[in-house]
GROMACS .gro file of C-alpha atoms in nm:
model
  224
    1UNK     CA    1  12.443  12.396  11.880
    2UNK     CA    2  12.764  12.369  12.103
    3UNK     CA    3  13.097  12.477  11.986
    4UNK     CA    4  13.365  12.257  11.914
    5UNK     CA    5  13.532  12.376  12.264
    6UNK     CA    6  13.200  12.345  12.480
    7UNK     CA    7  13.128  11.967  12.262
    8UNK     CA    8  13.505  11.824  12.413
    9UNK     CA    9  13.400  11.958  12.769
   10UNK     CA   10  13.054  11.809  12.709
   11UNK     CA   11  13.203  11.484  12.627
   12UNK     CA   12  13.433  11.452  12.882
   13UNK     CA   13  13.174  11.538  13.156
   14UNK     CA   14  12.968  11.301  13.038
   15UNK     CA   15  13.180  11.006  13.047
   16UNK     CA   16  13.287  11.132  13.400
   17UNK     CA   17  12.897  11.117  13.509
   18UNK     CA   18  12.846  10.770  13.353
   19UNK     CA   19  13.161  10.596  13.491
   20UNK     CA   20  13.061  10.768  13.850
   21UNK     CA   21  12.731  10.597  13.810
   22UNK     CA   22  12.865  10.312  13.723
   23UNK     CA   23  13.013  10.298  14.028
   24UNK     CA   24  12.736  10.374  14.254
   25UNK     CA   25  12.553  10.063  14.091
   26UNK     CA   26  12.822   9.838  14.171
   27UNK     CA   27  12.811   9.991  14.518
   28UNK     CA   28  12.410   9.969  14.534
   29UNK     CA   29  12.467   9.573  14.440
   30UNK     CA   30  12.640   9.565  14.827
   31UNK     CA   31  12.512   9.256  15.029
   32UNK     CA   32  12.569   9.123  15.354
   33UNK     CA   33  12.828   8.927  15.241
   34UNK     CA   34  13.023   9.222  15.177
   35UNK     CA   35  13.005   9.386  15.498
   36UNK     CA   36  13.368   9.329  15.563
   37UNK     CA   37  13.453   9.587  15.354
   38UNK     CA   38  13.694   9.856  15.471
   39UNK     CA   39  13.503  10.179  15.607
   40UNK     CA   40  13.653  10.385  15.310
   41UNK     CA   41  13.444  10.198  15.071
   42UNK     CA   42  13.141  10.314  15.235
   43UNK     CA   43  13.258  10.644  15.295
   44UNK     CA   44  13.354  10.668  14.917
   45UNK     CA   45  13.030  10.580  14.772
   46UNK     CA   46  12.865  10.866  14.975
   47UNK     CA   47  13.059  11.136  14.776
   48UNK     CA   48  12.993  10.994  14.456
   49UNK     CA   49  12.601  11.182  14.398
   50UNK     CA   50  12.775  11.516  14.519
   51UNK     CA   51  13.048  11.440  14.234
   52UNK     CA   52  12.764  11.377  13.977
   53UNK     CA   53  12.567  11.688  14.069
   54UNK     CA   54  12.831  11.880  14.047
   55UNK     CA   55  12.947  11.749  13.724
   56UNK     CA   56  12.577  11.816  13.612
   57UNK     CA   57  12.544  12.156  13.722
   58UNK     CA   58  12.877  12.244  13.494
   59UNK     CA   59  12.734  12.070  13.220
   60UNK     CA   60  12.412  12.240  13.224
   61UNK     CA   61  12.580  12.596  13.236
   62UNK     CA   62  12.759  12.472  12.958
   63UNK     CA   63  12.456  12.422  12.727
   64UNK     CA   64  12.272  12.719  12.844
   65UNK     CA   65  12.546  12.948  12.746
   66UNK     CA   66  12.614  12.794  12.388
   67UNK     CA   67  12.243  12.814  12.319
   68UNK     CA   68  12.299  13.217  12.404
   69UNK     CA   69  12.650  13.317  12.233
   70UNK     CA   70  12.670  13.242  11.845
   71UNK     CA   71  13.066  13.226  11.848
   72UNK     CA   72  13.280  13.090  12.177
   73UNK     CA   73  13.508  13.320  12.227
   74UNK     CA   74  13.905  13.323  12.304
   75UNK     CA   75  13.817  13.295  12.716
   76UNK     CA   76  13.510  13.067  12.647
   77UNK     CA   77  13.763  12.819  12.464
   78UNK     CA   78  14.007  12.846  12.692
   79UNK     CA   79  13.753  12.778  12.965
   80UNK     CA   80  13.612  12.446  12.805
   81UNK     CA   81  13.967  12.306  12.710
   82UNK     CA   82  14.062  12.314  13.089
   83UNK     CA   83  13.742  12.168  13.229
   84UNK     CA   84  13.758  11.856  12.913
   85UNK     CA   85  14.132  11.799  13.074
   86UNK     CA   86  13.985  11.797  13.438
   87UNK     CA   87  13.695  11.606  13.383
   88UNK     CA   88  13.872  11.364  13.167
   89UNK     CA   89  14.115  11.347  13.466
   90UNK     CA   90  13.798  11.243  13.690
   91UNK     CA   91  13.686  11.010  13.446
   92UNK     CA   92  13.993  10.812  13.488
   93UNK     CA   93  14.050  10.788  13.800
   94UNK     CA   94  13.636  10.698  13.848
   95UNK     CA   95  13.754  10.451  13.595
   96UNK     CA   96  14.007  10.309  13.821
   97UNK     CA   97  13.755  10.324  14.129
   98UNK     CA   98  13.445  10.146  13.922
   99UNK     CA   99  13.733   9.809  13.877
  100UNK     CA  100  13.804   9.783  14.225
  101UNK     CA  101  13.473   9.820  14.340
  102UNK     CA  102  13.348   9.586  14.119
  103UNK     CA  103  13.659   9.332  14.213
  104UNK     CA  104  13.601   9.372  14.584
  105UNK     CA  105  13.230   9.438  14.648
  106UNK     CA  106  13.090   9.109  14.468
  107UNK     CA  107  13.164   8.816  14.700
  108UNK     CA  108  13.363   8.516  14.553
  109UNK     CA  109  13.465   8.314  14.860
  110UNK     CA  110  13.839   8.533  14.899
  111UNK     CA  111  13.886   8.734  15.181
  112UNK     CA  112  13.830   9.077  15.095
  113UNK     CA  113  14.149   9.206  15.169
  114UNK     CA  114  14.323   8.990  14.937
  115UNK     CA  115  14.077   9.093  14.682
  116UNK     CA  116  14.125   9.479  14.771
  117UNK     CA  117  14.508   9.431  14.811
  118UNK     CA  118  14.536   9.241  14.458
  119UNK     CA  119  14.324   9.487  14.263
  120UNK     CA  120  14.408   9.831  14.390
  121UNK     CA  121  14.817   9.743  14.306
  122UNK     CA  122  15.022  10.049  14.384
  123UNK     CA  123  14.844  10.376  14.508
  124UNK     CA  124  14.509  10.269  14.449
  125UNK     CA  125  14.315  10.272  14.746
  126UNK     CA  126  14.004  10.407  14.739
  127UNK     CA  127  14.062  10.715  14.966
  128UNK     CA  128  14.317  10.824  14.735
  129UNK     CA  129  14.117  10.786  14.388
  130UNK     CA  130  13.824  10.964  14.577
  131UNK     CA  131  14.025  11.236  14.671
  132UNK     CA  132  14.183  11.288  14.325
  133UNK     CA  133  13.835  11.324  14.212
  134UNK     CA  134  13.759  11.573  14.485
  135UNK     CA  135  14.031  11.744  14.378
  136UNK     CA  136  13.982  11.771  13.971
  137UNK     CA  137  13.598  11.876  14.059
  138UNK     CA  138  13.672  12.133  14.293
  139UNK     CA  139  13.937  12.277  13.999
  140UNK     CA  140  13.571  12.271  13.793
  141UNK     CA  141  13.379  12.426  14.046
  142UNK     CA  142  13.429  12.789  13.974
  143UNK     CA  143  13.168  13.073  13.939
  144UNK     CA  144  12.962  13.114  13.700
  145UNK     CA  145  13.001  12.731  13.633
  146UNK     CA  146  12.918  12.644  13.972
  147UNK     CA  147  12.781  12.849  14.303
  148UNK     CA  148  12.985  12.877  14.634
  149UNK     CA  149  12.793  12.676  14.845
  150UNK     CA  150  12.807  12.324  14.583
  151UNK     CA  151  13.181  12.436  14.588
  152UNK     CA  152  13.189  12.418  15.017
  153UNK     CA  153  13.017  12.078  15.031
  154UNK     CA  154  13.297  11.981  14.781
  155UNK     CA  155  13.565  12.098  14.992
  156UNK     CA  156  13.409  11.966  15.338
  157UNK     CA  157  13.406  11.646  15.152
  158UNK     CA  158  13.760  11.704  15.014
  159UNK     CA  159  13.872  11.727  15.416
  160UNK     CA  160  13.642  11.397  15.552
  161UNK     CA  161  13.803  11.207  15.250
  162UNK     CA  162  14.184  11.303  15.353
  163UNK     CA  163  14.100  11.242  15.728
  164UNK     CA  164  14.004  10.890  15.677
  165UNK     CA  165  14.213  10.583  15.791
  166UNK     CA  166  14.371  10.409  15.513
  167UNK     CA  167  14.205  10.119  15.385
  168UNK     CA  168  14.492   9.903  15.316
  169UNK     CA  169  14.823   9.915  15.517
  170UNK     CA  170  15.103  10.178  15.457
  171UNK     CA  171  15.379  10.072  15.257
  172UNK     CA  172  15.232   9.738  15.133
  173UNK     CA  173  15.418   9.606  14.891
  174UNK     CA  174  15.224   9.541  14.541
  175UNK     CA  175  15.285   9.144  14.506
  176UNK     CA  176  15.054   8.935  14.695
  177UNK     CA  177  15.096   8.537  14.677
  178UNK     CA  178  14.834   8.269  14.797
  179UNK     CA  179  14.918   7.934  14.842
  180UNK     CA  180  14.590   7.709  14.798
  181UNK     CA  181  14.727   7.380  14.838
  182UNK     CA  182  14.945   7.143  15.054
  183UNK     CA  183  15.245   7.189  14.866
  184UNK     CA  184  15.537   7.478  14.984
  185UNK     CA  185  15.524   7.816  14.869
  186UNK     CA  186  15.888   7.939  14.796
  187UNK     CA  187  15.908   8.311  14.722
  188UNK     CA  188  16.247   8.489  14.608
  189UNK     CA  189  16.217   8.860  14.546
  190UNK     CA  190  16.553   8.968  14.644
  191UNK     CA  191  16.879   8.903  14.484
  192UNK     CA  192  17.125   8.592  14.511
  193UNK     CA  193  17.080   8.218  14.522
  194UNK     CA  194  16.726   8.063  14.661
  195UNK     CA  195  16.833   7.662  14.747
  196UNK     CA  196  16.553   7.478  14.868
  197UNK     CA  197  16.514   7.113  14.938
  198UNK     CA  198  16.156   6.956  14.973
  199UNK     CA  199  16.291   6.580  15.012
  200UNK     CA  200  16.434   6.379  15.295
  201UNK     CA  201  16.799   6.354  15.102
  202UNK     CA  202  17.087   6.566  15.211
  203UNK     CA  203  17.105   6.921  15.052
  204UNK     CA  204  17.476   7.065  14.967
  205UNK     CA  205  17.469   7.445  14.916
  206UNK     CA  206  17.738   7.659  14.761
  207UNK     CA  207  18.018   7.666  14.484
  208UNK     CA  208  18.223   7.388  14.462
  209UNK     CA  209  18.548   7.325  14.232
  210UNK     CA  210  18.589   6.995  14.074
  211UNK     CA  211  18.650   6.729  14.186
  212UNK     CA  212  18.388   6.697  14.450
  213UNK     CA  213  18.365   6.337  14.646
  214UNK     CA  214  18.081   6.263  14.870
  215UNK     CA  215  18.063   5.956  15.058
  216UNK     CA  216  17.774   5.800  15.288
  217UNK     CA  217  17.417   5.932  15.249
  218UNK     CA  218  17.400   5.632  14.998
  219UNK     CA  219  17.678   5.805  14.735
  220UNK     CA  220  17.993   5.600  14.667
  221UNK     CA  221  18.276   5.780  14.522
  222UNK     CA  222  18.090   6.012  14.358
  223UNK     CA  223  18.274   6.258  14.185
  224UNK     CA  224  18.170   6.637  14.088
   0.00000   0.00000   0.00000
């Protein structure tokens, strides 16, 4: 039976594994009508079974060696309390991925983008999660847990990840507004006065002192 150090990094593996496949079902579910989807998507979902194996092959080292050693030693606990941090690190940010893939890929008549925009927020895109992942793995992927070669498709994937072309714009801010109806859309994110006048009267802008008297335009001696 696992130690109490190799059961955490268990654990955490495993829920990295599951939320990665969860993932790749979403991305399996991919129809025509989501073929508008930025190329980083696609990209994305292609590293995915490499992150799984990889996660597997730790795992499976894992179990082999608790069924050998009676007692986990100082190094052996030290060992499995990094790769529980790592892979717990993966599993959130495969977390992350699995909502915006399954906000974006299922079609429900909004453009894409907006979708994509609206659910990734700040620092989200895809790329970026992906290569996070990449990154926690590749920490993982150390002899005896893993060999050198899994380790160089890792890293080759690591560098076709960071070359890609962003999905969503540079610098895009994280509020997005749609406007659905007839009606105006007035939007004030900066600081001050917003006056806006949707009617066919006369609109008077600024600070006044009292008294204030407006004549014409259907006032008489009005006083403010």
């Amino acid at each position: 039976m696992p130690g109490p150090g190799a059961t955490q990094a268990l654990m955490a593996i495993r829920g990295a594994k599951s939320t990665l496949q969860n993932t790749n079902n979403v991305y399996a579910d991919l129809d025509d009508a989501s073929k508008d989807l930025p190329n980083a998507f696609h990209e994305v979902a292609k590293v995915i079974p490499l992150v799984e194996r990889t996660l597997g092959t730790i795992e499976t080292y894992i179990q082999s060696r608790s069924r050998k050693t009676k007692e986990e030693t100082r190094e052996d606990q030290d060992a499995y309390q990094q790769i529980a941090k790592l892979a717990k690190q993966c599993d959130e940010r495969a977390a992350r991925l699995q909502t915006i893939f399954g906000k974006v890929i299922p079609p429900d008549g909004t453009p894409v983008q907006e979708r994509y925009r609206s659910a990734a927020g700040k620092g989200g895109r895809v790329e970026l999660l992906m290569k996070g992942i990449l990154e926690d793995v590749i920490a993982l992927a150390k002899e005896p847990f893993v060999g050198p070669d899994e380790a160089e498709c890792l890293r080759a994937a690591l560098k076709e990840i960071m070359e890609l072309e962003p999905s969503l714009p540079e610098n895009t801010g994280s509020h997005v507004f749609n406007n659905h109806g007839s009606g105006p859309q007035s939007i004030h994110l900066g600081t001050g006065d917003q006056n806006i006048n949707t009617g066919p009267a006369p609109q008077f802008n600024g600070q006044f002192m009292a008294p204030f008297h407006l004549g014409g335009f259907g006032f008489s001696n009005l006083e403010m």
